[in-house]
């Protein structure tokens, strides 16, 4: 693990980004999409086809802001999980120093997301109360592979979305820049989470793997279901009941998630974390 941590520390020293200086926060924000429209929760539904292009753009801006706020929420959970994990480890080790470097990255990301969402839309989003309370419990009790694999799931789901958005010329330039910075730095975090997950599972028995797999799948469901909530549709002026119903039944969006998360599911399967119970949760969530 120390060899991986040393390599990641070297990468961070060469490639770390500073949103404070790299983004012109005073530049005017245009009227581009907030995400690639194909990633909208309503894309491919009859409701989407009824919207004007201006309404579609506005919906994606609010959805993007909501997703970013979910990212902030889980980054705060992530930081606490990592701090608890390294609390009594030797400070001179590369693993300890990389962990603090990752936390520093996440602090910058959270501030960046917060400032970008403020520029994009008026409402301030956050996950629903149940998710926040479940997250509070998770960050307090999760350890080992449950913590690091859940971190990996959150990072991978955001990563696959943002890789599309940052390349899409239809997306507002501010969002593209924010996503590009996040994708570059999160690639290191995902390497670390994968290595930690493998290491923690090296001596795990069947029962422990079964429990961990289910906990991770429930965390994934909590994250994905929190990304875009009912209030997004309300704030855009849509019928929230109809929007929620069609979003839940949107096979296009579920298919996009499944395809994009194929590598993640392969990894979880390779380390024994894709049990039948966990798989049922991932199918309900749309990741499998």
Backbone as CSV, one residue per row, in Angstrom:
resi,resn,N_x,N_y,N_z,CA_x,CA_y,CA_z,C_x,C_y,C_z
1,UNK,0.818,-1.211,0.000,0.000,0.000,0.000,0.853,1.262,0.000
2,UNK,2.011,1.202,0.712,2.869,2.379,0.745,3.400,2.734,-0.639
3,UNK,3.665,1.712,-1.471,4.145,1.991,-2.833,3.073,2.718,-3.636
4,UNK,1.828,2.267,-3.515,0.724,2.941,-4.203,0.573,4.364,-3.688
5,UNK,0.647,4.533,-2.378,0.505,5.863,-1.786,1.620,6.797,-2.254
6,UNK,2.848,6.288,-2.342,3.959,7.120,-2.820,3.721,7.563,-4.260
7,UNK,3.242,6.633,-5.075,2.962,6.978,-6.477,1.861,8.030,-6.573
8,UNK,0.829,7.896,-5.756,-0.271,8.854,-5.782,0.162,10.221,-5.256
9,UNK,1.051,10.228,-4.267,1.575,11.498,-3.767,2.370,12.215,-4.859
10,UNK,3.139,11.448,-5.629,3.881,12.041,-6.735,2.957,12.600,-7.795
11,UNK,1.892,11.854,-8.099,0.916,12.331,-9.074,0.236,13.599,-8.580
12,UNK,-0.097,13.634,-7.297,-0.768,14.815,-6.742,0.123,16.044,-6.816
13,UNK,1.423,15.855,-6.562,2.337,17.008,-6.594,2.469,17.570,-8.006
14,UNK,2.287,16.713,-9.014,2.416,17.172,-10.406,1.106,17.664,-10.995
15,UNK,-0.002,17.043,-10.594,-1.252,17.242,-11.332,-2.389,17.862,-10.520
16,UNK,-2.149,18.213,-9.264,-3.240,18.802,-8.475,-3.689,20.127,-9.081
17,UNK,-4.975,20.390,-8.974,-5.575,21.586,-9.566,-6.094,22.503,-8.469
18,UNK,-6.101,23.782,-8.753,-6.599,24.764,-7.783,-7.776,25.514,-8.401
19,UNK,-9.003,25.143,-8.046,-10.176,25.817,-8.622,-10.205,27.316,-8.351
20,UNK,-9.599,27.726,-7.248,-9.611,29.144,-6.894,-8.918,29.994,-7.962
21,UNK,-7.850,29.457,-8.538,-7.098,30.215,-9.545,-7.405,29.778,-10.969
22,UNK,-7.855,28.537,-11.169,-8.081,28.024,-12.523,-9.457,28.373,-13.076
23,UNK,-10.384,28.746,-12.213,-11.730,29.098,-12.665,-11.933,30.593,-12.477
24,UNK,-12.424,31.233,-13.521,-12.752,32.662,-13.427,-14.149,32.777,-12.827
25,UNK,-14.194,32.944,-11.523,-15.476,32.938,-10.830,-16.295,34.207,-11.093
26,UNK,-15.686,35.211,-11.663,-16.408,36.448,-11.973,-16.951,36.469,-13.398
27,UNK,-16.582,35.467,-14.199,-17.049,35.430,-15.595,-18.553,35.196,-15.632
28,UNK,-19.261,35.805,-16.576,-20.711,35.584,-16.667,-21.028,34.136,-17.026
29,UNK,-22.116,33.642,-16.470,-22.572,32.281,-16.760,-23.596,32.341,-17.879
30,UNK,-23.417,31.493,-18.887,-24.321,31.481,-20.031,-25.569,30.647,-19.780
31,UNK,-26.200,30.225,-20.869,-27.449,29.468,-20.748,-27.300,28.044,-21.273
32,UNK,-26.083,27.479,-21.160,-25.867,26.113,-21.609,-26.531,25.091,-20.704
33,UNK,-26.491,23.846,-21.146,-27.029,22.748,-20.329,-26.173,22.574,-19.075
34,UNK,-26.793,22.063,-18.023,-26.068,21.781,-16.796,-25.383,20.422,-16.829
35,UNK,-25.786,19.579,-17.731,-25.196,18.254,-17.950,-25.539,17.850,-19.373
36,UNK,-24.904,16.818,-19.884,-25.325,16.285,-21.172,-26.802,15.917,-21.059
37,UNK,-27.656,16.421,-21.954,-29.092,16.183,-21.784,-29.453,14.714,-21.695
38,UNK,-28.661,13.856,-22.340,-28.945,12.423,-22.278,-28.853,11.869,-20.863
39,UNK,-28.185,12.606,-19.961,-28.062,12.167,-18.578,-29.194,12.695,-17.697
40,UNK,-30.073,13.508,-18.243,-31.208,13.977,-17.451,-32.077,12.800,-17.035
41,UNK,-32.640,12.896,-15.848,-33.503,11.816,-15.360,-34.763,11.654,-16.192
42,UNK,-35.140,12.689,-16.946,-36.365,12.603,-17.762,-36.081,12.380,-19.242
43,UNK,-34.816,12.412,-19.659,-34.501,12.207,-21.078,-35.001,10.832,-21.525
44,UNK,-35.690,10.804,-22.657,-36.244,9.554,-23.164,-37.663,9.267,-22.712
45,UNK,-38.234,10.158,-21.896,-39.612,9.987,-21.434,-40.549,10.896,-22.220
46,UNK,-41.840,10.611,-22.226,-42.789,11.519,-22.877,-42.749,12.929,-22.294
47,UNK,-42.492,13.051,-20.985,-42.459,14.371,-20.356,-41.333,15.215,-20.951
48,UNK,-40.170,14.609,-21.165,-39.037,15.334,-21.746,-39.405,15.893,-23.123
49,UNK,-40.086,15.090,-23.909,-40.444,15.517,-25.273,-41.432,16.680,-25.268
50,UNK,-42.185,16.833,-24.190,-43.148,17.930,-24.098,-42.502,19.255,-23.694
51,UNK,-41.272,19.194,-23.171,-40.603,20.403,-22.701,-39.984,21.171,-23.869
52,UNK,-39.960,22.481,-23.753,-39.222,23.286,-24.720,-37.732,23.100,-24.471
53,UNK,-36.916,23.489,-25.439,-35.476,23.352,-25.243,-35.006,24.186,-24.051
54,UNK,-35.597,25.356,-23.864,-35.228,26.197,-22.727,-35.562,25.490,-21.409
55,UNK,-36.711,24.821,-21.350,-37.087,24.083,-20.144,-36.141,22.901,-19.910
56,UNK,-35.757,22.235,-20.996,-34.822,21.117,-20.877,-33.476,21.588,-20.326
57,UNK,-32.989,22.710,-20.844,-31.721,23.250,-20.336,-31.839,23.605,-18.864
58,UNK,-32.940,24.250,-18.496,-33.116,24.652,-17.102,-33.200,23.433,-16.188
59,UNK,-33.899,22.394,-16.633,-33.989,21.171,-15.837,-32.599,20.588,-15.598
60,UNK,-31.775,20.506,-16.642,-30.446,19.910,-16.474,-29.561,20.757,-15.566
61,UNK,-29.758,22.053,-15.547,-28.962,22.903,-14.653,-29.305,22.622,-13.195
62,UNK,-30.599,22.447,-12.912,-31.010,22.125,-11.553,-30.590,20.700,-11.178
63,UNK,-30.704,19.770,-12.119,-30.259,18.402,-11.844,-28.758,18.368,-11.558
64,UNK,-27.992,19.104,-12.342,-26.544,19.157,-12.138,-26.205,19.732,-10.772
65,UNK,-26.910,20.777,-10.375,-26.682,21.370,-9.057,-27.019,20.386,-7.946
66,UNK,-28.094,19.639,-8.122,-28.488,18.656,-7.126,-27.461,17.530,-7.028
67,UNK,-26.963,17.060,-8.173,-25.932,16.018,-8.182,-24.670,16.514,-7.486
68,UNK,-24.273,17.758,-7.781,-23.072,18.316,-7.158,-23.225,18.416,-5.645
69,UNK,-24.426,18.786,-5.194,-24.666,18.886,-3.754,-24.610,17.509,-3.097
70,UNK,-25.110,16.497,-3.795,-24.975,15.129,-3.297,-23.511,14.749,-3.204
71,UNK,-22.711,15.211,-4.175,-21.280,14.968,-4.127,-20.632,15.603,-2.907
72,UNK,-21.035,16.825,-2.592,-20.507,17.496,-1.387,-20.853,16.686,-0.141
73,UNK,-22.104,16.265,-0.070,-22.576,15.486,1.091,-21.737,14.233,1.273
74,UNK,-21.503,13.488,0.184,-20.745,12.252,0.369,-19.266,12.531,0.559
75,UNK,-18.741,13.599,-0.009,-17.342,13.941,0.245,-17.114,14.245,1.730
76,UNK,-18.100,14.836,2.378,-17.985,15.083,3.821,-17.986,13.763,4.593
77,UNK,-18.807,12.820,4.152,-18.796,11.488,4.767,-17.445,10.826,4.548
78,UNK,-16.954,10.897,3.310,-15.682,10.292,2.932,-14.549,10.801,3.809
79,UNK,-14.496,12.110,4.011,-13.411,12.691,4.805,-13.419,12.144,6.232
80,UNK,-14.606,11.990,6.798,-14.679,11.481,8.165,-14.296,10.009,8.239
81,UNK,-14.680,9.228,7.218,-14.286,7.821,7.179,-12.771,7.678,7.126
82,UNK,-12.139,8.475,6.270,-10.684,8.375,6.129,-9.970,8.850,7.386
83,UNK,-10.438,9.948,7.974,-9.808,10.451,9.194,-9.887,9.421,10.320
84,UNK,-11.040,8.769,10.444,-11.152,7.739,11.488,-10.201,6.587,11.205
85,UNK,-10.031,6.250,9.923,-9.199,5.111,9.560,-7.721,5.359,9.856
86,UNK,-7.254,6.585,9.651,-5.824,6.856,9.822,-5.503,7.487,11.187
87,UNK,-6.501,7.610,12.035,-6.351,8.341,13.300,-5.109,7.935,14.090
88,UNK,-4.855,6.637,14.211,-3.729,6.197,15.042,-2.615,5.549,14.224
89,UNK,-2.531,5.882,12.926,-1.461,5.357,12.094,-0.267,6.302,12.110
90,UNK,0.942,5.784,11.883,2.138,6.634,11.912,2.077,7.746,10.868
91,UNK,2.338,8.956,11.310,2.197,10.119,10.429,3.261,10.169,9.340
92,UNK,4.373,9.458,9.513,5.450,9.516,8.530,5.231,8.596,7.336
93,UNK,4.237,7.734,7.399,4.038,6.775,6.309,3.398,7.450,5.101
94,UNK,3.740,6.974,3.882,3.102,7.514,2.680,1.580,7.350,2.698
95,UNK,1.081,6.256,3.287,-0.366,6.031,3.333,-1.058,7.117,4.140
96,UNK,-0.479,7.471,5.284,-1.040,8.530,6.122,-1.043,9.855,5.370
97,UNK,0.083,10.171,4.746,0.204,11.455,4.055,-0.677,11.514,2.807
98,UNK,-0.826,10.372,2.115,-1.738,10.377,0.977,-3.184,10.605,1.438
99,UNK,-3.554,9.971,2.546,-4.917,10.120,3.053,-5.237,11.587,3.326
100,UNK,-4.298,12.310,3.929,-4.521,13.732,4.181,-4.545,14.526,2.873
101,UNK,-3.750,14.102,1.904,-3.778,14.755,0.590,-5.134,14.580,-0.072
102,UNK,-5.692,13.372,0.047,-7.013,13.133,-0.529,-8.070,13.987,0.166
103,UNK,-7.975,14.103,1.469,-8.924,14.943,2.204,-8.809,16.395,1.758
104,UNK,-7.586,16.856,1.547,-7.392,18.228,1.059,-8.035,18.408,-0.322
105,UNK,-7.877,17.403,-1.185,-8.533,17.443,-2.502,-10.038,17.591,-2.342
106,UNK,-10.599,16.774,-1.454,-12.053,16.767,-1.294,-12.556,18.089,-0.727
107,UNK,-11.775,18.719,0.139,-12.172,20.040,0.649,-12.266,21.040,-0.504
108,UNK,-11.271,21.036,-1.379,-11.298,21.949,-2.533,-12.470,21.635,-3.448
109,UNK,-12.730,20.337,-3.652,-13.841,19.947,-4.522,-15.179,20.432,-3.968
110,UNK,-15.372,20.266,-2.676,-16.643,20.658,-2.071,-16.878,22.161,-2.193
111,UNK,-15.835,22.941,-1.953,-15.964,24.393,-2.106,-16.241,24.735,-3.574
112,UNK,-15.553,24.058,-4.477,-15.745,24.292,-5.906,-17.180,23.985,-6.323
113,UNK,-17.706,22.844,-5.901,-19.085,22.488,-6.232,-20.071,23.502,-5.661
114,UNK,-19.820,23.912,-4.412,-20.734,24.858,-3.767,-20.772,26.181,-4.533
115,UNK,-19.618,26.692,-4.916,-19.572,27.966,-5.634,-20.190,27.843,-7.027
116,UNK,-19.945,26.708,-7.678,-20.492,26.521,-9.027,-22.012,26.422,-9.005
117,UNK,-22.563,25.692,-8.040,-24.023,25.570,-7.977,-24.678,26.906,-7.668
118,UNK,-24.001,27.724,-6.854,-24.532,29.049,-6.544,-24.590,29.923,-7.795
119,UNK,-23.615,29.739,-8.694,-23.614,30.516,-9.933,-24.663,30.017,-10.920
120,UNK,-25.004,28.743,-10.846,-25.866,28.123,-11.859,-27.357,28.291,-11.569
121,UNK,-27.756,28.080,-10.317,-29.186,28.095,-9.988,-29.395,28.805,-8.660
122,UNK,-30.605,29.249,-8.425,-30.927,29.965,-7.189,-31.119,29.028,-5.998
123,UNK,-31.923,27.937,-6.114,-32.167,27.097,-4.927,-30.902,26.372,-4.479
124,UNK,-30.819,26.123,-3.187,-29.726,25.329,-2.613,-30.270,23.933,-2.301
125,UNK,-29.720,22.927,-2.955,-30.216,21.566,-2.775,-29.421,20.821,-1.706
126,UNK,-30.016,19.780,-1.163,-29.314,18.844,-0.300,-30.118,17.550,-0.250
127,UNK,-29.477,16.421,0.101,-30.202,15.156,0.163,-31.353,15.215,1.163
128,UNK,-32.344,14.357,0.955,-33.501,14.327,1.841,-33.072,13.920,3.253
129,UNK,-33.935,14.205,4.224,-33.609,13.995,5.630,-33.222,12.545,5.918
130,UNK,-33.966,11.571,5.374,-33.666,10.169,5.647,-32.253,9.827,5.190
131,UNK,-31.875,10.288,4.000,-30.533,9.999,3.497,-29.478,10.649,4.386
132,UNK,-29.737,11.870,4.833,-28.758,12.552,5.690,-28.569,11.802,7.011
133,UNK,-29.658,11.299,7.572,-29.549,10.579,8.843,-28.891,9.214,8.653
134,UNK,-29.212,8.525,7.559,-28.538,7.255,7.274,-27.048,7.494,7.022
135,UNK,-26.739,8.591,6.340,-25.344,8.947,6.124,-24.621,9.235,7.425
136,UNK,-25.322,9.886,8.351,-24.739,10.170,9.662,-24.379,8.868,10.384
137,UNK,-25.258,7.871,10.273,-24.982,6.588,10.908,-23.843,5.868,10.189
138,UNK,-23.875,5.892,8.854,-22.861,5.186,8.071,-21.460,5.714,8.368
139,UNK,-21.305,7.028,8.393,-19.973,7.610,8.612,-19.464,7.322,10.019
140,UNK,-20.367,6.976,10.936,-19.973,6.700,12.314,-19.535,5.260,12.509
141,UNK,-20.128,4.340,11.755,-19.878,2.917,12.025,-19.114,2.198,10.928
142,UNK,-19.106,2.712,9.703,-18.473,1.992,8.588,-16.960,1.954,8.756
143,UNK,-16.381,0.795,8.493,-14.929,0.631,8.579,-14.461,-0.296,7.459
144,UNK,-13.149,-0.359,7.274,-12.566,-1.332,6.367,-13.112,-1.259,4.965
145,UNK,-13.372,-2.450,4.412,-13.840,-2.507,3.022,-15.210,-1.859,2.831
146,UNK,-16.048,-1.861,3.876,-17.357,-1.203,3.750,-17.182,0.286,3.480
147,UNK,-16.225,0.893,4.177,-15.973,2.320,3.981,-15.356,2.593,2.623
148,UNK,-14.286,1.856,2.288,-13.553,2.183,1.066,-14.296,1.777,-0.204
149,UNK,-15.031,0.687,-0.172,-15.795,0.310,-1.361,-16.975,1.254,-1.573
150,UNK,-17.584,1.728,-0.486,-18.662,2.713,-0.621,-18.113,4.018,-1.201
151,UNK,-16.917,4.414,-0.732,-16.258,5.589,-1.311,-16.054,5.385,-2.802
152,UNK,-15.590,4.196,-3.186,-15.346,3.899,-4.600,-16.628,3.987,-5.415
153,UNK,-17.715,3.439,-4.882,-18.991,3.488,-5.604,-19.405,4.927,-5.876
154,UNK,-19.353,5.767,-4.841,-19.748,7.171,-5.010,-18.871,7.862,-6.037
155,UNK,-17.566,7.622,-5.965,-16.646,8.285,-6.880,-16.836,7.795,-8.309
156,UNK,-17.052,6.495,-8.486,-17.200,5.936,-9.836,-18.483,6.424,-10.495
157,UNK,-19.578,6.467,-9.756,-20.852,6.898,-10.332,-20.753,8.348,-10.798
158,UNK,-20.173,9.214,-9.977,-19.988,10.608,-10.387,-19.007,10.719,-11.545
159,UNK,-17.974,9.894,-11.525,-16.931,9.978,-12.542,-17.472,9.688,-13.943
160,UNK,-18.282,8.630,-14.061,-18.765,8.274,-15.389,-19.685,9.351,-15.958
161,UNK,-20.465,9.987,-15.100,-21.313,11.083,-15.551,-20.467,12.266,-16.014
162,UNK,-19.541,12.657,-15.161,-18.802,13.889,-15.400,-17.840,13.780,-16.565
163,UNK,-17.366,12.581,-16.869,-16.521,12.414,-18.058,-17.299,12.751,-19.327
164,UNK,-18.572,12.403,-19.359,-19.411,12.775,-20.499,-19.656,14.277,-20.528
165,UNK,-19.995,14.846,-19.377,-20.372,16.260,-19.329,-19.201,17.172,-19.687
166,UNK,-17.988,16.818,-19.250,-16.860,17.729,-19.461,-16.444,17.792,-20.926
167,UNK,-16.851,16.801,-21.729,-16.490,16.773,-23.152,-17.587,17.330,-24.042
168,UNK,-18.728,17.640,-23.475,-19.919,17.990,-24.255,-19.998,19.507,-24.443
169,UNK,-19.896,19.957,-25.674,-19.900,21.400,-25.953,-21.243,22.051,-25.652
170,UNK,-22.296,21.260,-25.495,-23.599,21.820,-25.154,-23.677,22.240,-23.686
171,UNK,-22.773,21.695,-22.872,-22.792,21.937,-21.423,-22.126,23.273,-21.110
172,UNK,-22.688,23.986,-20.147,-22.162,25.281,-19.721,-20.662,25.170,-19.405
173,UNK,-19.830,26.077,-19.940,-18.376,25.992,-19.726,-17.957,25.896,-18.262
174,UNK,-18.634,26.601,-17.362,-18.293,26.507,-15.945,-18.424,25.074,-15.462
175,UNK,-19.507,24.409,-15.835,-19.728,23.024,-15.409,-18.670,22.111,-16.008
176,UNK,-18.317,22.336,-17.259,-17.305,21.504,-17.914,-15.960,21.624,-17.207
177,UNK,-15.584,22.845,-16.837,-14.306,23.048,-16.151,-14.314,22.398,-14.779
178,UNK,-15.395,22.590,-14.038,-15.515,21.980,-12.712,-15.421,20.460,-12.817
179,UNK,-16.120,19.884,-13.784,-16.098,18.432,-13.945,-14.714,17.928,-14.347
180,UNK,-14.034,18.690,-15.204,-12.700,18.268,-15.629,-11.737,18.235,-14.444
181,UNK,-11.757,19.255,-13.615,-10.901,19.277,-12.433,-11.224,18.092,-11.518
182,UNK,-12.503,17.839,-11.319,-12.917,16.756,-10.428,-12.499,15.396,-10.971
183,UNK,-12.689,15.173,-12.267,-12.345,13.884,-12.868,-10.848,13.611,-12.758
184,UNK,-10.028,14.613,-13.043,-8.572,14.428,-12.987,-8.129,14.009,-11.591
185,UNK,-8.656,14.669,-10.576,-8.196,14.381,-9.222,-8.851,13.131,-8.635
186,UNK,-10.092,12.864,-9.013,-10.763,11.684,-8.470,-10.160,10.396,-8.999
187,UNK,-9.491,10.435,-10.136,-8.890,9.208,-10.664,-7.879,8.637,-9.668
188,UNK,-7.149,9.508,-8.968,-6.211,9.041,-7.938,-6.959,8.455,-6.741
189,UNK,-8.050,9.093,-6.375,-8.815,8.619,-5.222,-9.388,7.224,-5.474
190,UNK,-9.807,6.969,-6.705,-10.389,5.671,-7.026,-9.339,4.562,-6.980
191,UNK,-8.116,4.873,-7.415,-7.029,3.897,-7.313,-6.812,3.514,-5.849
192,UNK,-6.765,4.513,-4.978,-6.544,4.272,-3.557,-7.689,3.454,-2.951
193,UNK,-8.927,3.795,-3.295,-10.083,3.077,-2.747,-10.085,1.614,-3.187
194,UNK,-9.724,1.354,-4.438,-9.660,-0.026,-4.913,-8.595,-0.819,-4.153
195,UNK,-7.409,-0.222,-3.985,-6.325,-0.918,-3.297,-6.681,-1.188,-1.832
196,UNK,-7.278,-0.200,-1.185,-7.676,-0.387,0.210,-8.736,-1.478,0.334
197,UNK,-9.686,-1.487,-0.599,-10.738,-2.506,-0.563,-10.135,-3.898,-0.704
198,UNK,-9.236,-4.079,-1.660,-8.584,-5.383,-1.841,-7.820,-5.799,-0.581
199,UNK,-7.073,-4.851,-0.019,-6.250,-5.166,1.149,-7.119,-5.545,2.341
200,UNK,-8.221,-4.818,2.563,-9.068,-5.104,3.725,-9.788,-6.450,3.578
201,UNK,-10.003,-6.881,2.339,-10.726,-8.135,2.111,-9.811,-9.352,2.064
202,UNK,-8.511,-9.125,2.124,-7.569,-10.230,1.953,-7.791,-11.348,2.973
203,UNK,-8.167,-10.981,4.172,-8.362,-11.984,5.235,-9.823,-12.097,5.670
204,UNK,-10.719,-11.574,4.865,-12.138,-11.582,5.240,-12.781,-12.926,4.929
205,UNK,-13.593,-13.389,5.858,-14.317,-14.630,5.649,-15.611,-14.403,4.882
206,UNK,-16.314,-15.489,4.618,-17.530,-15.427,3.806,-18.607,-14.564,4.452
207,UNK,-18.803,-14.717,5.771,-19.834,-13.946,6.450,-19.562,-12.454,6.414
208,UNK,-18.314,-12.095,6.664,-17.961,-10.684,6.628,-18.155,-10.105,5.225
209,UNK,-17.755,-10.850,4.202,-17.952,-10.361,2.824,-19.432,-10.165,2.521
210,UNK,-20.268,-11.073,2.988,-21.706,-10.979,2.719,-22.283,-9.712,3.351
211,UNK,-21.927,-9.467,4.617,-22.422,-8.276,5.322,-21.894,-7.012,4.654
212,UNK,-20.596,-6.978,4.370,-19.999,-5.798,3.745,-20.620,-5.523,2.391
213,UNK,-20.842,-6.567,1.613,-21.426,-6.400,0.280,-22.804,-5.754,0.362
214,UNK,-23.603,-6.184,1.326,-24.946,-5.629,1.467,-24.895,-4.181,1.945
215,UNK,-24.018,-3.876,2.898,-23.872,-2.501,3.395,-23.462,-1.570,2.262
216,UNK,-22.511,-2.000,1.444,-22.025,-1.180,0.329,-23.136,-0.957,-0.689
217,UNK,-23.905,-1.988,-0.977,-25.000,-1.857,-1.948,-26.067,-0.890,-1.435
218,UNK,-26.379,-0.959,-0.158,-27.365,-0.033,0.421,-26.842,1.393,0.368
219,UNK,-25.539,1.566,0.638,-24.936,2.899,0.528,-25.034,3.412,-0.903
220,UNK,-24.802,2.535,-1.876,-24.906,2.926,-3.282,-26.324,3.356,-3.628
221,UNK,-27.301,2.617,-3.131,-28.700,2.971,-3.368,-29.024,4.330,-2.758
222,UNK,-28.503,4.586,-1.571,-28.721,5.854,-0.888,-28.128,7.011,-1.695
223,UNK,-26.939,6.806,-2.239,-26.261,7.845,-3.012,-27.007,8.141,-4.309
224,UNK,-27.300,7.106,-5.078,-27.926,7.297,-6.388,-29.326,7.886,-6.252
225,UNK,-30.080,7.403,-5.272,-31.453,7.898,-5.103,-31.490,9.324,-4.572
226,UNK,-30.369,9.813,-4.046,-30.318,11.171,-3.502,-29.906,12.209,-4.543
227,UNK,-29.473,11.774,-5.701,-28.881,12.709,-6.659,-29.872,13.739,-7.185
228,UNK,-31.063,13.309,-7.528,-32.079,14.235,-8.046,-33.390,13.944,-7.331
229,UNK,-33.855,14.906,-6.557,-35.072,14.710,-5.782,-36.263,15.478,-6.325
230,UNK,-37.380,15.297,-5.683,-38.648,15.902,-6.097,-38.572,17.413,-6.207
231,UNK,-37.807,18.053,-5.299,-37.762,19.508,-5.285,-37.146,20.085,-6.558
232,UNK,-36.313,19.306,-7.242,-35.746,19.767,-8.518,-36.870,20.036,-9.516
233,UNK,-37.802,19.097,-9.627,-38.901,19.247,-10.576,-39.831,20.391,-10.166
234,UNK,-40.027,20.549,-8.865,-40.860,21.649,-8.381,-40.242,22.988,-8.775
235,UNK,-38.945,23.130,-8.564,-38.279,24.401,-8.823,-38.197,24.749,-10.302
236,UNK,-38.300,23.741,-11.155,-38.284,23.992,-12.597,-39.696,24.253,-13.122
237,UNK,-40.688,24.054,-12.264,-42.062,24.300,-12.677,-42.759,23.117,-13.297
238,UNK,-42.251,21.908,-13.042,-42.875,20.707,-13.584,-43.850,20.112,-12.572
239,UNK,-44.681,19.202,-13.045,-45.571,18.445,-12.173,-44.704,17.420,-11.441
240,UNK,-44.452,17.592,-10.147,-43.483,16.714,-9.474,-43.921,15.257,-9.415
241,UNK,-45.221,15.019,-9.247,-45.683,13.635,-9.176,-45.427,12.916,-10.500
242,UNK,-45.769,13.576,-11.585,-45.544,12.954,-12.887,-44.049,12.813,-13.177
243,UNK,-43.283,13.838,-12.858,-41.847,13.799,-13.134,-41.167,12.677,-12.355
244,UNK,-41.498,12.552,-11.071,-40.903,11.494,-10.259,-41.293,10.124,-10.812
245,UNK,-42.562,9.973,-11.178,-43.035,8.690,-11.696,-42.313,8.302,-12.992
246,UNK,-42.201,9.254,-13.912,-41.567,8.937,-15.188,-40.060,8.752,-15.021
247,UNK,-39.450,9.488,-14.108,-38.015,9.319,-13.866,-37.733,7.926,-13.313
248,UNK,-38.567,7.456,-12.407,-38.369,6.132,-11.820,-38.538,5.018,-12.845
249,UNK,-39.372,5.257,-13.843,-39.632,4.248,-14.868,-38.771,4.442,-16.119
250,UNK,-37.842,5.368,-16.048,-37.058,5.738,-17.235,-35.978,4.696,-17.514
251,UNK,-36.239,3.811,-18.446,-35.298,2.743,-18.757,-34.044,3.284,-19.437
252,UNK,-34.174,4.398,-20.160,-32.984,4.991,-20.791,-31.953,5.366,-19.732
253,UNK,-32.397,6.029,-18.677,-31.473,6.467,-17.629,-30.872,5.276,-16.896
254,UNK,-31.674,4.284,-16.610,-31.180,3.087,-15.935,-30.164,2.357,-16.809
255,UNK,-30.441,2.288,-18.101,-29.513,1.632,-19.026,-28.186,2.377,-19.088
256,UNK,-28.252,3.704,-19.068,-27.041,4.518,-19.097,-26.213,4.262,-17.839
257,UNK,-26.867,4.202,-16.690,-26.162,3.914,-15.440,-25.532,2.523,-15.469
258,UNK,-26.287,1.526,-15.924,-25.774,0.152,-15.963,-24.535,0.053,-16.838
259,UNK,-24.629,0.620,-18.022,-23.504,0.545,-18.957,-22.281,1.249,-18.398
260,UNK,-22.487,2.413,-17.815,-21.371,3.208,-17.316,-20.719,2.589,-16.085
261,UNK,-21.480,1.812,-15.324,-20.948,1.233,-14.088,-20.507,-0.221,-14.260
262,UNK,-20.372,-0.672,-15.496,-19.997,-2.064,-15.739,-18.643,-2.402,-15.120
263,UNK,-17.660,-1.518,-15.268,-16.333,-1.790,-14.701,-16.383,-1.837,-13.178
264,UNK,-17.193,-0.972,-12.587,-17.343,-0.981,-11.129,-17.928,-2.307,-10.666
265,UNK,-18.968,-2.779,-11.343,-19.584,-4.037,-10.952,-18.616,-5.196,-11.146
266,UNK,-17.808,-5.134,-12.213,-16.796,-6.183,-12.424,-15.805,-6.214,-11.268
267,UNK,-15.393,-5.043,-10.810,-14.452,-4.992,-9.685,-15.088,-5.570,-8.423
268,UNK,-16.312,-5.133,-8.109,-16.974,-5.645,-6.903,-17.133,-7.158,-6.980
269,UNK,-17.439,-7.674,-8.168,-17.549,-9.115,-8.340,-16.220,-9.815,-8.136
270,UNK,-15.140,-9.207,-8.601,-13.813,-9.836,-8.515,-13.313,-9.950,-7.086
271,UNK,-13.806,-9.093,-6.193,-13.355,-9.145,-4.792,-14.417,-9.766,-3.875
272,UNK,-15.446,-10.351,-4.465,-16.445,-11.060,-3.676,-17.509,-10.190,-3.047
273,UNK,-17.728,-8.982,-3.591,-18.712,-8.068,-3.009,-19.975,-7.939,-3.864
274,UNK,-20.149,-8.861,-4.780,-21.369,-8.842,-5.598,-22.177,-10.102,-5.286
275,UNK,-22.622,-10.196,-4.054,-23.402,-11.339,-3.593,-24.821,-11.252,-4.158
276,UNK,-25.600,-12.331,-4.075,-26.983,-12.273,-4.566,-27.810,-11.171,-3.908
277,UNK,-27.657,-10.995,-2.593,-28.426,-9.951,-1.897,-28.002,-8.571,-2.372
278,UNK,-26.690,-8.351,-2.485,-26.198,-7.052,-2.962,-26.626,-6.806,-4.403
279,UNK,-26.597,-7.838,-5.217,-26.993,-7.690,-6.622,-28.436,-7.252,-6.764
280,UNK,-29.302,-7.772,-5.889,-30.703,-7.351,-5.941,-30.837,-5.862,-5.663
281,UNK,-30.056,-5.335,-4.737,-30.096,-3.906,-4.429,-29.578,-3.109,-5.617
282,UNK,-28.478,-3.553,-6.227,-27.921,-2.831,-7.379,-28.904,-2.824,-8.558
283,UNK,-29.632,-3.918,-8.741,-30.625,-3.950,-9.824,-31.757,-2.958,-9.546
284,UNK,-32.192,-2.877,-8.311,-33.232,-1.922,-7.948,-32.748,-0.490,-8.153
285,UNK,-31.473,-0.260,-7.852,-30.902,1.069,-7.991,-30.659,1.439,-9.437
286,UNK,-30.493,0.426,-10.295,-30.224,0.676,-11.709,-28.775,0.583,-12.083
287,UNK,-27.913,0.100,-11.170,-26.494,-0.007,-11.458,-26.118,-1.358,-12.051
288,UNK,-27.028,-2.300,-12.007,-26.734,-3.655,-12.491,-27.912,-4.180,-13.305
